[in-house]
């Protein structure tokens, strides 16, 4: 009888010890709060952010035309951009992004030109011809832009992205002035056989700006802090900013801007 009681007591203690060891082992496998947060962050399917930036660049031809002899000055304007993005992650590395931003694109330039085709306001009416002298240009366009990009996560802090964008013009301004700096320039010929027309005159092509723009948007983003990222996107337009029937300038011009800013990531 005593042996039976001892056997039961021994087996009970041994079973309890095994159960306690199993519980301790499971406790060691339970993730900490920090690990749980990291797992939650890595498992996020959608990632939202709000962004603020400025656009640095210009509305310019692809390559310097022969008519433009020298760029006397170039000054980017305060071209701001605000908006937001959402990223849909399909895997640990790959995702797709769509955004919406309100932005302005602008610049001020001064160039020396020869045989430059332009339409100027002279004595109350527009005159089109070839101009010798200096031409200033002021661009200030506001767009509603939708970028759609593929996203690749290089590391926990760096992502690369690229894809097309489409923009809709909200307000456009393309103005300037043609002027001479000496007696040898500051004139126009309406045809090779016509006499020189000495003129310092303004121009305004705002109504001729195309209402739609599209191009390629590619860049990188760096997670500087837990919720704050710094990014840069090169936005390169692929269609001319002026309408197809526009002839007041002899070459096409495109929007080429670098969008630099920061994002708050939720």
XYZ file of C-alpha atoms in Angstrom:
266
model
C 0.000 0.000 0.000
C 2.835 2.356 0.924
C 4.583 1.604 -2.397
C 1.407 2.436 -4.368
C 1.033 5.769 -2.587
C 4.676 6.663 -3.266
C 4.331 5.710 -6.941
C 1.239 7.905 -7.391
C 2.962 10.831 -5.631
C 6.095 10.466 -7.778
C 4.228 10.331 -11.074
C 2.100 13.361 -10.128
C 5.149 15.466 -9.296
C 6.901 14.354 -12.502
C 3.872 15.212 -14.669
C 3.542 18.629 -13.039
C 7.225 19.311 -13.686
C 6.840 18.453 -17.369
C 3.806 20.728 -17.707
C 5.630 23.584 -15.984
C 8.609 23.172 -18.279
C 6.298 23.239 -21.301
C 4.652 26.424 -20.111
C 8.008 28.105 -19.574
C 9.091 27.068 -23.047
C 5.947 28.597 -24.568
C 6.495 31.763 -22.556
C 9.974 32.110 -24.041
C 8.450 31.848 -27.535
C 5.896 34.601 -26.908
C 7.027 37.737 -28.882
C 7.710 40.939 -27.030
C 5.705 44.143 -27.561
C 8.435 45.547 -29.833
C 8.483 42.366 -31.930
C 4.690 42.417 -32.165
C 4.825 46.029 -33.451
C 7.439 45.105 -36.038
C 5.366 42.141 -37.175
C 2.303 44.365 -37.433
C 4.229 46.981 -39.419
C 5.698 44.387 -41.788
C 2.273 42.820 -42.337
C 0.566 46.102 -43.281
C -1.062 45.738 -46.665
C -1.818 49.448 -47.149
C 0.440 52.355 -46.208
C -0.844 55.940 -46.261
C 1.156 59.180 -46.279
C 0.660 62.923 -46.649
C 3.338 64.898 -48.486
C 4.642 68.453 -48.869
C 7.355 69.441 -51.322
C 8.599 71.989 -53.818
C 9.282 71.633 -57.544
C 12.680 72.678 -58.854
C 13.215 72.726 -62.594
C 11.959 74.364 -65.721
C 9.626 74.354 -68.704
C 12.112 74.042 -71.524
C 12.932 72.513 -74.910
C 14.789 69.212 -75.113
C 18.233 70.538 -75.949
C 19.139 74.180 -76.529
C 17.745 75.388 -79.893
C 20.081 77.254 -82.257
C 17.887 80.366 -81.918
C 18.800 80.685 -78.223
C 22.366 81.961 -78.172
C 22.853 82.386 -74.441
C 20.972 81.920 -71.165
C 21.522 85.176 -69.289
C 19.675 84.121 -66.136
C 17.506 81.346 -64.738
C 15.521 81.532 -61.509
C 13.180 78.830 -60.189
C 10.047 80.179 -58.558
C 8.493 79.065 -55.259
C 6.642 76.097 -56.761
C 4.957 74.125 -53.971
C 3.305 70.712 -53.939
C 0.947 69.129 -51.386
C -0.876 65.811 -51.532
C -0.940 62.209 -50.415
C -0.089 58.655 -51.485
C -1.292 55.161 -50.710
C 0.902 52.089 -51.218
C -0.580 48.607 -51.665
C 2.042 46.008 -50.724
C 1.779 42.703 -52.575
C 4.870 41.175 -50.960
C 7.656 42.086 -48.570
C 9.479 43.880 -51.418
C 6.978 44.876 -54.100
C 3.998 47.188 -54.111
C 2.043 49.736 -56.144
C 1.429 53.383 -55.291
C -1.207 55.906 -56.353
C -1.355 59.529 -55.289
C -3.017 62.886 -55.665
C -1.244 66.231 -55.417
C -1.892 69.901 -56.052
C 1.252 71.498 -57.396
C 2.702 74.479 -59.198
C 5.512 74.476 -61.745
C 7.293 77.657 -62.687
C 10.460 79.561 -63.571
C 11.832 82.943 -64.681
C 14.421 83.108 -67.488
C 16.232 85.654 -69.622
C 17.922 84.625 -72.886
C 19.700 86.237 -75.824
C 18.141 85.092 -79.106
C 18.660 85.393 -82.851
C 16.166 84.564 -85.589
C 13.769 83.558 -82.808
C 10.216 82.872 -84.000
C 7.747 84.598 -81.682
C 4.438 86.491 -81.659
C 4.591 89.880 -79.913
C 2.010 92.483 -78.978
C 3.033 95.555 -80.999
C 0.936 98.762 -81.132
C -2.180 96.970 -79.844
C -2.026 93.956 -82.186
C 0.018 90.783 -82.347
C 2.833 90.559 -84.893
C 4.537 87.256 -85.635
C 8.035 87.023 -87.037
C 11.701 86.400 -86.275
C 13.230 88.344 -83.394
C 16.811 89.426 -82.588
C 17.437 90.576 -79.026
C 16.601 89.351 -75.527
C 13.524 87.464 -74.376
C 12.312 87.023 -70.799
C 9.933 84.209 -69.866
C 7.772 83.762 -66.757
C 5.990 80.436 -66.222
C 3.546 79.745 -63.391
C 1.259 76.759 -63.924
C -0.923 74.965 -61.355
C -1.802 71.299 -61.856
C -3.799 68.498 -60.270
C -1.470 65.508 -60.672
C -2.060 61.767 -60.303
C 1.133 59.647 -60.127
C 0.885 55.849 -60.434
C 4.096 53.998 -59.554
C 5.598 50.582 -58.948
C 7.368 50.464 -55.565
C 10.370 48.345 -54.580
C 11.609 48.148 -50.973
C 15.419 48.017 -51.088
C 15.769 47.879 -47.294
C 13.831 48.787 -44.169
C 14.597 52.477 -44.835
C 14.909 52.847 -48.623
C 12.307 52.387 -51.358
C 12.547 53.025 -55.089
C 9.529 53.955 -57.211
C 8.706 54.756 -60.785
C 5.813 55.010 -63.218
C 3.639 57.400 -65.223
C 1.835 60.528 -64.089
C -1.033 62.536 -65.532
C -1.702 66.210 -64.770
C -4.715 68.437 -65.368
C -4.128 72.168 -65.691
C -5.988 74.260 -63.118
C -4.434 77.612 -63.998
C -1.775 78.462 -66.574
C 0.448 81.480 -67.088
C 3.176 81.798 -69.728
C 4.192 85.440 -70.255
C 7.271 87.467 -71.036
C 8.867 90.364 -72.819
C 11.143 90.888 -75.810
C 13.595 93.781 -75.557
C 16.792 95.105 -77.044
C 20.056 95.904 -75.290
C 21.649 97.968 -78.062
C 20.975 99.532 -81.462
C 22.013 96.275 -83.109
C 19.216 94.185 -81.608
C 15.704 94.435 -80.254
C 14.008 94.143 -83.639
C 11.750 91.795 -85.607
C 11.356 90.843 -89.254
C 7.966 89.498 -90.316
C 9.677 88.012 -93.426
C 13.243 88.027 -94.812
C 12.416 90.778 -97.321
C 10.538 93.037 -94.875
C 12.313 95.873 -93.038
C 13.247 95.627 -89.374
C 10.582 96.496 -86.806
C 12.274 97.993 -83.775
C 10.277 96.873 -80.770
C 10.290 96.175 -77.051
C 7.045 94.274 -76.582
C 5.324 91.786 -74.244
C 3.728 88.476 -75.079
C 1.188 86.232 -73.370
C 0.674 82.593 -74.390
C -1.324 81.559 -71.305
C -4.420 80.632 -73.309
C -2.385 78.311 -75.543
C -1.183 75.992 -72.755
C -2.374 72.416 -73.103
C -4.953 71.419 -70.463
C -3.394 67.992 -70.029
C 0.165 66.885 -69.275
C 1.700 63.443 -68.752
C 5.113 61.950 -68.290
C 7.362 59.726 -66.197
C 7.775 60.049 -62.417
C 10.717 58.174 -60.834
C 12.527 58.607 -57.544
C 13.488 57.331 -54.102
C 12.263 57.693 -50.517
C 14.228 57.408 -47.261
C 12.619 56.691 -43.870
C 14.447 59.187 -41.662
C 12.351 58.510 -38.544
C 9.481 56.288 -37.454
C 6.802 58.275 -39.335
C 8.870 60.809 -41.325
C 10.312 60.159 -44.786
C 12.323 62.321 -47.179
C 11.863 61.815 -50.907
C 12.820 63.107 -54.355
C 10.994 62.402 -57.632
C 12.053 63.450 -61.132
C 8.928 64.323 -63.144
C 9.681 64.442 -66.871
C 6.894 65.496 -69.245
C 6.658 63.675 -72.578
C 4.146 65.892 -74.391
C 4.625 69.595 -75.253
C 2.963 72.079 -72.903
C 1.420 74.003 -75.802
C -1.427 72.804 -77.967
C -0.664 71.090 -81.264
C -1.731 74.086 -83.405
C 0.509 76.532 -81.501
C 3.065 78.222 -83.805
C 4.141 81.341 -81.899
C 7.338 79.534 -80.789
C 9.145 77.308 -83.278
C 10.170 74.517 -80.858
C 8.358 72.328 -78.344
C 8.679 72.866 -74.595
C 8.226 70.295 -71.812
C 7.813 70.251 -68.034
C 10.940 68.839 -66.361
C 10.916 69.239 -62.569
C 12.453 67.606 -59.491
C 9.894 67.171 -56.712
C 11.743 67.302 -53.329
C 9.969 67.067 -49.982
C 8.968 65.065 -46.950
C 6.128 62.677 -46.071
C 4.336 61.749 -42.856
C 3.660 58.014 -42.986
C 0.746 56.552 -41.015
